[in-house]
Coordinates of C-alpha atoms and ligand atoms in Angstrom, one line a residue:
X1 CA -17.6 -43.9 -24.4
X2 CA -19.7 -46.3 -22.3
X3 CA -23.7 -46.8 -22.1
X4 CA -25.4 -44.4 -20.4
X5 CA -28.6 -45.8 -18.8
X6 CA -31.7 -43.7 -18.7
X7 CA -34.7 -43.8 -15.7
X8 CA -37.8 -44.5 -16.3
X9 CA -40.4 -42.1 -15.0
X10 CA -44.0 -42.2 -15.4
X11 CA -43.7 -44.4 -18.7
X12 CA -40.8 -42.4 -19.9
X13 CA -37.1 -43.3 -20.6
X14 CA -35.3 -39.9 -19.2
X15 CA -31.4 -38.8 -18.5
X16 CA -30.8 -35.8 -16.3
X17 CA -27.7 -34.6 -18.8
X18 CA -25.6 -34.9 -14.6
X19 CA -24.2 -38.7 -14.6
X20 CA -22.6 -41.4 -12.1
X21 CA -20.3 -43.6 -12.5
X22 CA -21.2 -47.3 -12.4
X23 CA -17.9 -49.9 -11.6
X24 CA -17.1 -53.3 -12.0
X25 CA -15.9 -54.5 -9.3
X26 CA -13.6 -57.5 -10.7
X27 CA -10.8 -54.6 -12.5
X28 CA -12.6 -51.4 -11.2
X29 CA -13.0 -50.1 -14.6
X30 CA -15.7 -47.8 -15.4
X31 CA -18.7 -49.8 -17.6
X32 CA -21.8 -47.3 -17.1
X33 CA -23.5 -44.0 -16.1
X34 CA -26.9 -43.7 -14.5
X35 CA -29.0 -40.3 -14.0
X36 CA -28.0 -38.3 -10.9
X37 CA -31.6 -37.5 -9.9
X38 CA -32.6 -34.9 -7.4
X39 CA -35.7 -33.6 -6.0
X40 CA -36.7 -32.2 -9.4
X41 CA -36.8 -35.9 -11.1
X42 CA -38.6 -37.2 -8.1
X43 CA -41.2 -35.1 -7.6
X44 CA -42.4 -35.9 -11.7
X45 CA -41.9 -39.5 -10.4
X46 CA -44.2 -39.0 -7.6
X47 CA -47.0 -37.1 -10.1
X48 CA -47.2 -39.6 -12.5
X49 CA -47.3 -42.6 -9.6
X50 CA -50.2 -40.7 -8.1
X51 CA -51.8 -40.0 -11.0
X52 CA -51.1 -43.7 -12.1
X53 CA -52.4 -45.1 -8.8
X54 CA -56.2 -43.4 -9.5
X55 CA -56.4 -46.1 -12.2
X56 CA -54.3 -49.0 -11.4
X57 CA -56.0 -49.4 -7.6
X58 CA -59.3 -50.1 -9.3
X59 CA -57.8 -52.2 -11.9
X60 CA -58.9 -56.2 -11.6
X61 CA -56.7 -59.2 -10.1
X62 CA -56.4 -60.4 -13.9
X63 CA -54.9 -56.7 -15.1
X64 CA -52.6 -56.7 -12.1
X65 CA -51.4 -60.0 -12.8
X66 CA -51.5 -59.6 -16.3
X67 CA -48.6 -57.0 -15.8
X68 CA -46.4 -58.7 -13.2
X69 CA -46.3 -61.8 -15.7
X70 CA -44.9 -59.6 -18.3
X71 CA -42.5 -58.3 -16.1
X72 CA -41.6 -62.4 -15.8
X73 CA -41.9 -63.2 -19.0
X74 CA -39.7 -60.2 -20.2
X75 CA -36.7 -60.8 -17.8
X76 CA -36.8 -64.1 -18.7
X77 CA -36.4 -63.9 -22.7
X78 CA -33.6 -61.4 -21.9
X79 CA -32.1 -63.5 -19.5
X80 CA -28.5 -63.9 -21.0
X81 CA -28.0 -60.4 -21.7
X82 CA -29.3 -59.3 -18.1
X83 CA -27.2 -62.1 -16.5
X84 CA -23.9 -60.9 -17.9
X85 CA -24.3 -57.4 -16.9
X86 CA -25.3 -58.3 -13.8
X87 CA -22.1 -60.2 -13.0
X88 CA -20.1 -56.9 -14.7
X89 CA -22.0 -54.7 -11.9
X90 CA -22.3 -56.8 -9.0
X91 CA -19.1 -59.2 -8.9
X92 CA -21.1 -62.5 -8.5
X93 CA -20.3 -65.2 -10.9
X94 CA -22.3 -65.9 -13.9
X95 CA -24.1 -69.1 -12.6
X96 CA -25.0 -67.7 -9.6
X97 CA -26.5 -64.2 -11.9
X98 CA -28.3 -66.4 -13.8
X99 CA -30.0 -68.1 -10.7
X100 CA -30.7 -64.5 -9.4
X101 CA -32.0 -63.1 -12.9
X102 CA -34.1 -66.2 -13.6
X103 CA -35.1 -66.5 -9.9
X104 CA -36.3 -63.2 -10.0
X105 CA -38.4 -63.9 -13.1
X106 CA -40.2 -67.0 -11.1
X107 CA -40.3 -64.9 -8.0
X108 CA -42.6 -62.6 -10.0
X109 CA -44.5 -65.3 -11.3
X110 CA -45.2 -66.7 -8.1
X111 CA -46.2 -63.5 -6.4
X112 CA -48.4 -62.4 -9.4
X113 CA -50.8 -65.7 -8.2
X114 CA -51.4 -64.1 -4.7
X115 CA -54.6 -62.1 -3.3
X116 CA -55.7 -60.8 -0.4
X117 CA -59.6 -62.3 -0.2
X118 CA -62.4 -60.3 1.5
X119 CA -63.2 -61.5 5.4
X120 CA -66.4 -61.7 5.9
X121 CA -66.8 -60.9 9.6
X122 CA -70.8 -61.2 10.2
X123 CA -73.5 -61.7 7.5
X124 CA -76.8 -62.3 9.1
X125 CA -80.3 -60.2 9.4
X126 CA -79.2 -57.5 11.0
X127 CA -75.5 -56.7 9.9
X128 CA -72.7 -57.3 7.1
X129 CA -69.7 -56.5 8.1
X130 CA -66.5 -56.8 5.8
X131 CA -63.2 -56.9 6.1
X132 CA -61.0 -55.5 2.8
X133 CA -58.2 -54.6 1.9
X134 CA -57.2 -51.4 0.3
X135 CA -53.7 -50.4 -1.6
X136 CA -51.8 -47.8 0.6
X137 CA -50.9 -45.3 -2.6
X138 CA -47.5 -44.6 -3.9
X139 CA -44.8 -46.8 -2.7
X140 CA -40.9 -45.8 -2.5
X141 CA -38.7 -49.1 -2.8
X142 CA -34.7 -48.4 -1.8
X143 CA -33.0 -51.3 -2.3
X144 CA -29.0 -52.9 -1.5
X145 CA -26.0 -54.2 -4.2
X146 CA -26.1 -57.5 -3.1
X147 CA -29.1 -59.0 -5.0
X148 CA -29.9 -56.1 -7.2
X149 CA -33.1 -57.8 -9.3
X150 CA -34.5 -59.7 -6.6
X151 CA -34.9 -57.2 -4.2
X152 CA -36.6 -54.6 -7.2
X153 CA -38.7 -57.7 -8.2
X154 CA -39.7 -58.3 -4.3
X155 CA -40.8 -54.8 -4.1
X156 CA -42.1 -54.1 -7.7
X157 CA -44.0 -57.0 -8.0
X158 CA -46.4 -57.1 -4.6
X159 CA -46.9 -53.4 -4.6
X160 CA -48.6 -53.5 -8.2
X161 CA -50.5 -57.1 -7.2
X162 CA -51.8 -54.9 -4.3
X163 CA -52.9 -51.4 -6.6
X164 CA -50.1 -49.5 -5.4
X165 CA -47.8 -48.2 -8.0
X166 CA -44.2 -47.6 -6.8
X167 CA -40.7 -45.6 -7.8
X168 CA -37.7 -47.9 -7.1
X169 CA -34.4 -46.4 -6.3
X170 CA -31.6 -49.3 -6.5
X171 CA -28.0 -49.1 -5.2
X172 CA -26.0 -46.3 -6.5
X173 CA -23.1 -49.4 -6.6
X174 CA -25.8 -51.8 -9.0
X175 CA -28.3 -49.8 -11.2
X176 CA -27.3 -50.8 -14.8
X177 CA -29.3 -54.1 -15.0
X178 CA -32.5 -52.5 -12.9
X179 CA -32.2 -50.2 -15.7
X180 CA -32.0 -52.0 -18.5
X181 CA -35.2 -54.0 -17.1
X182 CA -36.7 -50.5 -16.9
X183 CA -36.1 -50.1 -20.5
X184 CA -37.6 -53.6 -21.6
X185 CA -40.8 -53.3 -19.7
X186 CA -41.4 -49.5 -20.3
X187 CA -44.3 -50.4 -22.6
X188 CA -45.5 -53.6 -20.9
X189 CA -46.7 -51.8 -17.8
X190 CA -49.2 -49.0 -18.0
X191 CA -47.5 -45.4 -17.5
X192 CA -46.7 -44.5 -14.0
X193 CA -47.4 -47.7 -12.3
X194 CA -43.6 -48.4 -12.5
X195 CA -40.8 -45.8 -11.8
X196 CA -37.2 -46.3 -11.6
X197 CA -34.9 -43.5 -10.6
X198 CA -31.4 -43.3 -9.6
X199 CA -29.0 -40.8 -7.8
X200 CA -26.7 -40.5 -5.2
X201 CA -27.4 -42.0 -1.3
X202 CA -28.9 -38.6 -1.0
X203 CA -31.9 -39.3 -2.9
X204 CA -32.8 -41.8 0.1
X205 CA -34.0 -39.7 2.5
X206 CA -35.5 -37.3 0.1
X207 CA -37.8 -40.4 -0.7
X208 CA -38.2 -41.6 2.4
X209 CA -39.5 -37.4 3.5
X210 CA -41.6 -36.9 0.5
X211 CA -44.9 -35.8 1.1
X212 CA -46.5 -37.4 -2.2
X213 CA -45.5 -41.3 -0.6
X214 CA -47.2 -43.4 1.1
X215 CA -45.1 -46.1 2.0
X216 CA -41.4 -47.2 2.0
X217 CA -40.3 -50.6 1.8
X218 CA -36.3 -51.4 2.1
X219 CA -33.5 -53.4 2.0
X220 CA -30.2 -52.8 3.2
X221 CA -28.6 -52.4 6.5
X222 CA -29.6 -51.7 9.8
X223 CA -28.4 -48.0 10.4
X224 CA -30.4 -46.5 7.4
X225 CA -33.1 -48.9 8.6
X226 CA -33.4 -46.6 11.4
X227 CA -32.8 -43.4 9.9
X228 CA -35.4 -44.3 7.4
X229 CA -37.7 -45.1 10.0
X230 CA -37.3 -42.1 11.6
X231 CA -37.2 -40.3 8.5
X232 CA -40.9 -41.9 7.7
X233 CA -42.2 -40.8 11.1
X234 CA -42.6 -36.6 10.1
X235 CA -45.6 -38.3 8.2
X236 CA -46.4 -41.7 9.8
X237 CA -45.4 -43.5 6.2
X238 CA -46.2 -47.4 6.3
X239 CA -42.9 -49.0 6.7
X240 CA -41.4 -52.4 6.0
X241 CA -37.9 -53.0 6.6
X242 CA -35.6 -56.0 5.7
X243 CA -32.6 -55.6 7.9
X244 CA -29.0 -57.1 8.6
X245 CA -28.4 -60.8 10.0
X246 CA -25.7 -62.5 11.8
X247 CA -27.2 -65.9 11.1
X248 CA -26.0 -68.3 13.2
X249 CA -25.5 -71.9 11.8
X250 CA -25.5 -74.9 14.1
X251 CA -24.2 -78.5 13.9
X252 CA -24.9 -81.4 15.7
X253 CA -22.1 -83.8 16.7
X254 CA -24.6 -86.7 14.7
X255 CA -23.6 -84.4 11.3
X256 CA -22.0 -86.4 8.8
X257 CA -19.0 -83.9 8.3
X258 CA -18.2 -85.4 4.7
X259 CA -22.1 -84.6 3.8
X260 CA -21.9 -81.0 5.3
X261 CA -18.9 -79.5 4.6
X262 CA -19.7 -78.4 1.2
X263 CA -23.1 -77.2 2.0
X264 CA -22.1 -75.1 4.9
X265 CA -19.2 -73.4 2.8
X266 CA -21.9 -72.3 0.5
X267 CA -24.0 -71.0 3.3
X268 CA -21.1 -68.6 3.6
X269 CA -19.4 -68.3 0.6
X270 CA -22.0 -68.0 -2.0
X271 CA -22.2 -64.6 -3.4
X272 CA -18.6 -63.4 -1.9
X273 CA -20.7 -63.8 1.6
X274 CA -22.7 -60.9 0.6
X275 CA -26.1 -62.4 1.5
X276 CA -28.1 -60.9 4.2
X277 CA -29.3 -64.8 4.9
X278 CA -25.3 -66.3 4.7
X279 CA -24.4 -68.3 7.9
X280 CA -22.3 -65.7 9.5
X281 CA -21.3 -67.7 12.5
X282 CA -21.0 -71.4 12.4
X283 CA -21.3 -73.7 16.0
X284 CA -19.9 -77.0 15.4
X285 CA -20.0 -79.5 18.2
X286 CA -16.6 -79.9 20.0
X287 CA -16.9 -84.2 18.9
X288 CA -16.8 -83.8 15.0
X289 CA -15.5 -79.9 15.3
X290 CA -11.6 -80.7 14.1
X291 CA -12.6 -83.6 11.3
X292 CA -15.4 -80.9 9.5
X293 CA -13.0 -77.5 10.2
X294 CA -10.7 -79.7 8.4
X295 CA -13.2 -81.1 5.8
X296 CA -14.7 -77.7 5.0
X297 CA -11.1 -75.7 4.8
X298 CA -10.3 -78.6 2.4
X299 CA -12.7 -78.1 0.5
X300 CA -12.2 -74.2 0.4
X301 CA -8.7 -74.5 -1.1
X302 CA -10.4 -76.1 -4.5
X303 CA -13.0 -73.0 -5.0
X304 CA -11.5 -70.2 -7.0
X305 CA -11.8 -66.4 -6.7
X306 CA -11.9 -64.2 -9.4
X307 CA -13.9 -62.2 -12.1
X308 CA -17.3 -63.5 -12.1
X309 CA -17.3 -63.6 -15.9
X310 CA -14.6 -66.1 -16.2
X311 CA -15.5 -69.8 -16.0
X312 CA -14.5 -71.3 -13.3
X313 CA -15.0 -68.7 -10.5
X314 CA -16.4 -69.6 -7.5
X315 CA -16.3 -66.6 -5.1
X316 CA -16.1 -63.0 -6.9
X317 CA -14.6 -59.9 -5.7
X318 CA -16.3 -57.6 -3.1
X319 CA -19.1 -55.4 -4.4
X320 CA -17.2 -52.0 -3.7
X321 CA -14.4 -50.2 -1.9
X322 CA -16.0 -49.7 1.6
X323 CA -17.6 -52.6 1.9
X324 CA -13.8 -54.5 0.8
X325 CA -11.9 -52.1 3.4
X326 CA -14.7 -53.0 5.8
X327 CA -13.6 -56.9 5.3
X328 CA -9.8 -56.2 5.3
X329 CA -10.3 -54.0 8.4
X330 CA -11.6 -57.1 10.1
X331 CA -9.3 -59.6 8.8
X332 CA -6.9 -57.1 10.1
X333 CA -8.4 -57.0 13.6
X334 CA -8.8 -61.0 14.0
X335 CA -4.7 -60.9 12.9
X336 CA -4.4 -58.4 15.4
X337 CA -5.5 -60.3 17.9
X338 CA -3.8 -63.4 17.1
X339 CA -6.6 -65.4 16.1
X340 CA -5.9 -68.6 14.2
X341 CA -6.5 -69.0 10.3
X342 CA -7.7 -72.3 8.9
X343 CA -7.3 -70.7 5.5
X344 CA -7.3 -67.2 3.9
X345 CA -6.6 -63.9 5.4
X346 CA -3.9 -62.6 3.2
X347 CA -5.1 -60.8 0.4
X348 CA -2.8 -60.5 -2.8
X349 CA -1.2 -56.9 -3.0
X350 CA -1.0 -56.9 -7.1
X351 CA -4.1 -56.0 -9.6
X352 CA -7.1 -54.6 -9.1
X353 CA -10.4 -55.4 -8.4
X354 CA -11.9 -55.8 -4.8
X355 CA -11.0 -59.4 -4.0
X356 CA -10.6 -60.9 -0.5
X357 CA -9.4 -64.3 -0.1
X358 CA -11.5 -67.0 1.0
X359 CA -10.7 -66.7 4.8
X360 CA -11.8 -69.6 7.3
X361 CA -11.5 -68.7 11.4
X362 CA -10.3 -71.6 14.2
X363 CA -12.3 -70.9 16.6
X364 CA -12.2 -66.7 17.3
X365 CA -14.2 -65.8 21.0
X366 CA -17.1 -65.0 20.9
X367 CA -16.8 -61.1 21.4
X368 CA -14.4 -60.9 18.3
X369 CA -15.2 -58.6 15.4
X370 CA -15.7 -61.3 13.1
X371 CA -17.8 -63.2 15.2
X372 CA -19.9 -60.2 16.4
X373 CA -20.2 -58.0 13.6
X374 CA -22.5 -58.6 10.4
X375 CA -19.0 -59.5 8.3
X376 CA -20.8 -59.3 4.7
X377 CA -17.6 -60.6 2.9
X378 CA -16.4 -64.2 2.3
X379 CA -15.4 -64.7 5.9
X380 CA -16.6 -68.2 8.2
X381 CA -15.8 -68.5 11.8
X382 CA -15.9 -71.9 13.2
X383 CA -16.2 -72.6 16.6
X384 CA -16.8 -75.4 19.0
X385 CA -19.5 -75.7 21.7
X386 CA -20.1 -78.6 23.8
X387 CA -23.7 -78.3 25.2
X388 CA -27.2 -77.8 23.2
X389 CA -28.6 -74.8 25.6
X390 CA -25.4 -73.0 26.0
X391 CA -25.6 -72.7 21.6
X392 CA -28.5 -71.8 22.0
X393 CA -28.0 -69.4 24.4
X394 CA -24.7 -68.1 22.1
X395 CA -26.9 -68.3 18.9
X396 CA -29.2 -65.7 20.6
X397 CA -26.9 -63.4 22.1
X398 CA -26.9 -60.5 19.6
X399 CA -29.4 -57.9 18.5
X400 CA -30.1 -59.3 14.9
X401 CA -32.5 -62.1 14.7
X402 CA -33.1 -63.0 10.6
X403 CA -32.0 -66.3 10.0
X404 CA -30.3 -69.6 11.2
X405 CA -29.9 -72.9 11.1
X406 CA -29.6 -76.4 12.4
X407 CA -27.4 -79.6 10.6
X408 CA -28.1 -83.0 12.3
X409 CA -29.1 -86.2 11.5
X410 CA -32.4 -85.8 13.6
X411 CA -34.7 -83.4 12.2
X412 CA -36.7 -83.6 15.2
X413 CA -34.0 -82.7 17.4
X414 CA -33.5 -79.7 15.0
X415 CA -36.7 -78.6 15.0
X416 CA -36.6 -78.6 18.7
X417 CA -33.5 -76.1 18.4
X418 CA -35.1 -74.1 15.6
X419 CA -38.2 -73.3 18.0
X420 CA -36.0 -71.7 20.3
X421 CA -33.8 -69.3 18.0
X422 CA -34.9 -65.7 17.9
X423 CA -35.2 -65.9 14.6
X424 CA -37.9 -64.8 11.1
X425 CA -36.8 -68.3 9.1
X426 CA -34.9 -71.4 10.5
X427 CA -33.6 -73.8 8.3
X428 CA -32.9 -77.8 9.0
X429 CA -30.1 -79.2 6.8
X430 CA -30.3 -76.9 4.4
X431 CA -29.8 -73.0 3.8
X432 CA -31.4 -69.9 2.0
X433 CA -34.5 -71.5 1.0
X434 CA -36.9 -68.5 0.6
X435 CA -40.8 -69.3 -0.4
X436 CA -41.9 -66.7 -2.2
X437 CA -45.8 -68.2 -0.2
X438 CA -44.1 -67.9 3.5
X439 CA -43.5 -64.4 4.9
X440 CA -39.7 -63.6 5.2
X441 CA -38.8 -61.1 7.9
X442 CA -36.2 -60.2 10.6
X443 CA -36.7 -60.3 14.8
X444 CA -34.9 -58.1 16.8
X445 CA -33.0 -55.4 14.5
X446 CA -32.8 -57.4 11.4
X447 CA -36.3 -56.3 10.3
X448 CA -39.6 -54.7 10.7
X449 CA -42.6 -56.4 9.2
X450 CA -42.0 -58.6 6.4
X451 CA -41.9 -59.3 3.0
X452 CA -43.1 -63.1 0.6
X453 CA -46.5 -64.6 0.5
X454 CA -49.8 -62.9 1.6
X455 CA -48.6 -61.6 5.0
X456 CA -45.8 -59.4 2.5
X457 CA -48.8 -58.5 0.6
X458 CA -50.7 -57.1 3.3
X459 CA -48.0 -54.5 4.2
X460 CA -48.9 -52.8 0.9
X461 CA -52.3 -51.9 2.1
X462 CA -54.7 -50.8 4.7
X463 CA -57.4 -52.5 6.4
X464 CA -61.0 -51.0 5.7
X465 CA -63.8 -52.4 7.4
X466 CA -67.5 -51.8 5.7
X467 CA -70.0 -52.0 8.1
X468 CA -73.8 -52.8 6.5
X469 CA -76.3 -52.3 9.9
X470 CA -79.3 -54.0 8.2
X471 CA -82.3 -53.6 10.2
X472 CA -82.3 -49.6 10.5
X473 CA -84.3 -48.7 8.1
X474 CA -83.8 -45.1 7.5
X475 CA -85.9 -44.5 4.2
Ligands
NAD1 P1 -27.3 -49.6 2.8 O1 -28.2 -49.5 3.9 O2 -26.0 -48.8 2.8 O3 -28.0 -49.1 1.4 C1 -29.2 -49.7 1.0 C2 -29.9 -48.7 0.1 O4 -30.3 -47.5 0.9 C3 -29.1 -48.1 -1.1 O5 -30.0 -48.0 -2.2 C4 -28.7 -46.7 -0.5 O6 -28.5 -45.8 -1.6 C5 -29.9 -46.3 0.3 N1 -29.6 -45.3 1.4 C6 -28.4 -45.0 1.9 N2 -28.6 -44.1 2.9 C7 -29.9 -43.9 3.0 C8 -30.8 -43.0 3.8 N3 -30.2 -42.3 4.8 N4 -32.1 -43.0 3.6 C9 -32.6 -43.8 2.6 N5 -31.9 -44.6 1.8 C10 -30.6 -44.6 2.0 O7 -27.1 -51.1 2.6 P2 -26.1 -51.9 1.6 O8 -24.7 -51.7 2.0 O9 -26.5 -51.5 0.2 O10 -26.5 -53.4 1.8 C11 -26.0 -54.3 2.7 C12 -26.9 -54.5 3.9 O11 -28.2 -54.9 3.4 C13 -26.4 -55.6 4.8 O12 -26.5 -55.1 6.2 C14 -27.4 -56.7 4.5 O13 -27.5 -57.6 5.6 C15 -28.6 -56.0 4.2 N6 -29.6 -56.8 3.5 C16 -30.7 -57.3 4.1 C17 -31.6 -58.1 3.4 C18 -32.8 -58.7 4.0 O14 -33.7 -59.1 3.3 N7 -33.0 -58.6 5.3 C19 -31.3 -58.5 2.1 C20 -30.1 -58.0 1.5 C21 -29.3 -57.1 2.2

């Protein structure tokens, strides 16, 4: 028999009696069921959040806080348990679950110390005029498989800092550890300030349509992006939208290749290349291009790939079926088309589980799959350029805009580069650094709005201006 994982809705721990399936993706066995919830489940979701919400949006920046540290605190003492069925869910190994679960516990840490302060626009003799903010309502959070705790956390946490209460719906492919979080801080929060709910992609859109919601914020790719945007127009819904990336990843021919070539494989490689911020396309200048293709597909052949609980794994197996076909069906193409292979490409016929081999590209043009398509697998094509503006110009030239980043031994030189991506975050010599004080958010198709630090915040509320005319004396 294997756990079955309850939802928790408006302070409740409930089950449905209908169940889905929950895989691990390393041998594709069966290690969990989660509630199929419908419209019945989430409209008692959406009566206790709005009920909640009368309460919590008047409650004090200490109460707010007070909670979103226990939401810390509680991840963190449960830490090993969470980390391991994390890996068993998602694929990633366990050193890079424990960053994610402990990473998620400071994230909410962090974001419980930020507040939106009253602007003061005019005080004088004949006027105050203030500027507040004011929580939006009831939030619905739909987040990916990728980073199943942080995204929650990023959503969870600023909503409640901001008086909003909020029903999460994680990945259909990742819910057991959202869960089980759901279970641990069931009596740390007040009732119906947090709601987690799972069910079928279907639930999506019922969220995003529901009348009793105020305001969506997701994570995942760029089509539902737009459906849910479209979805969230019937009722003009606050949206915020973290999308897809093709992050381009750019090295200067004054890169040490020996200092680089570990760093950018784990640009790609970390988290099976399932990381919306993973340097999808990597520029290296044509005069150190052959010495750091060969340094980094070196370097590639020591990093194993296998189950995520095993020590010793480096790069885990895909999160689930379609997204593994979708990485085969590439490889396939770029075979197709006689592209060359550094290393990789062949994926072992025998066992299960949804692993793809490390795969490393010499070179592919610039219109090939792999190179123009979001590849979200453990897939890194190299290729040489010769001139800073023409990179540039390549860099640019697609409709995502979320991240990139420059490698060179001038910083100055990189930041000159960085200012002309069309990019939310830039990086010099280094990757996925994400403050939880700056705002993170996508240009172009990768995002709408953003998430991180105060301007994040703000997206969970309204502007309300209180106008005091002072010399009208009216009684
Ligand atoms: P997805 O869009 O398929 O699913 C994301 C979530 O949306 C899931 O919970 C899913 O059940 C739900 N959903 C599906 N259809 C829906 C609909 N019509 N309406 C409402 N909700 C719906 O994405 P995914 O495959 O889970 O995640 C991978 C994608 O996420 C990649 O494109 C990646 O780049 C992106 N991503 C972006 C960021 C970021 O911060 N920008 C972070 C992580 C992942």
């Amino acid at each position: 028999m294997v756990t079955q994982y309850r939802n928790l809705i408006n302070g409740k721990m409930i089950e449905t009696g209908e169940w889905l399936d929950v895989i691990n993706p390393a041998n594709e066995e069966v290690i969990g069921q989660v509630p199929a919830c419908g419209s019945e489940q989430l409209d008692s979701a959406v009566i206790g959040a709005r009920e909640a919400f009368k309460s919590w949006k008047k409650a004090s920046f200490e109460e707010r806080q007070a909670a979103c540290q226990a939401i810390a605190a509680t991840i963190k003492e449960n830490a090993d348990e969470l980390f391991r069925l994390l890996t068993s869910e998602q694929g990633k190994p366990h050193a890079q679950a424990t960053q994610e679960i402990y990473g998620a516990a400071g994230l909410a840490n962090a974001q419980s110390t930020l507040q939106l302060e009253e602007e003061i626009i005019q005080d004088d003799d004949t006027r105050l005029h203030r500027h507040r903010r004011v929580p939006v309502g009831v939030v619905g959070g739909i987040v990916p498989w990728n980073f199943p705790i942080m995204m929650a956390i990023q959503k969870i946490v600023p909503a409640l800092m901001a008086g909003c209460t909020i029903i999460l719906k994680p990945s259909p492919f990742t819910p057991l550890t959202t869960l089980r979080i759901a279970e641990l801080i069931a009596d740390k929060v007040p009732a119906g300030t947090v709601n987690i709910i799972t069910g079928p992609d279907e639930l999506g859109p019922m969220i995003t349509q529901h009348p009793g919601i105020d305001k969506i914020t997701f994570t995942g790719s760029t089509a539902t992006g737009k459906k849910i945007m479209e979805g969230a127009s019937a009722d003009l819904k606050r949206i915020t939208l973290e999308l897809g990336g093709n992050d381009a990843s750019i090295v200067l021919p004054d890169a040490d290749p020996k200092k680089v070539a570990e760093q950018l494989f784990w640009s790609s490689f970390s988290n099976a290349g399932q990381v919306c911020v993973a340097a999808k396309r990597i520029y290296i200048h044509e005069d150190i291009y052959d010495e750091l293709s060969q340094a980094i597909a070196d370097y590639a052949k020591n990093v194993v790939v296998g189950d995520g609980a095993e020590q010793g794994t480096g790069v885990g197996p895909i999160q689930n079926k379609k997204q593994y076909e979708r990485v085969l069906e590439l490889i396939q193409d770029a075979k197709d088309n006689g592209y060359k292979f550094l290393t990789g490409g062949d994926k072992d016929p025998s066992g299960s589980g949804y692993y793809v081999p490390i795969t490393i590209l010499d070179n592919p043009p610039e219109d090939a799959r792999i190179v123009a398509e979001e590849q979200f697998g453990p897939v890194m094509p190299l290729m040489k350029f010769s001139d800073t503006d023409e990179v540039i110009a390549r860099a640019n030239a697609s409709d995502y805009g979320l991240a990139g980043a420059v490698w060179t031994g001038d910083p100055e030189k990189g930041v000159e580069i960085a200012e002309q991506l069309e990019t939310g975050t830039v990086w010099i010599n280094e990757f996925m650094h994400l403050s939880p004080f700056a705002p993170f958010g996508g240009h172009k198709q990768s995002g709408f709005g953003a998430e991180y630090g105060k301007e994040g915040l703000k997206e969970f509320t309204y502007p309300q201006v209180i106008s005091v005319k002072k010399d009208n004396v009216v009684a």
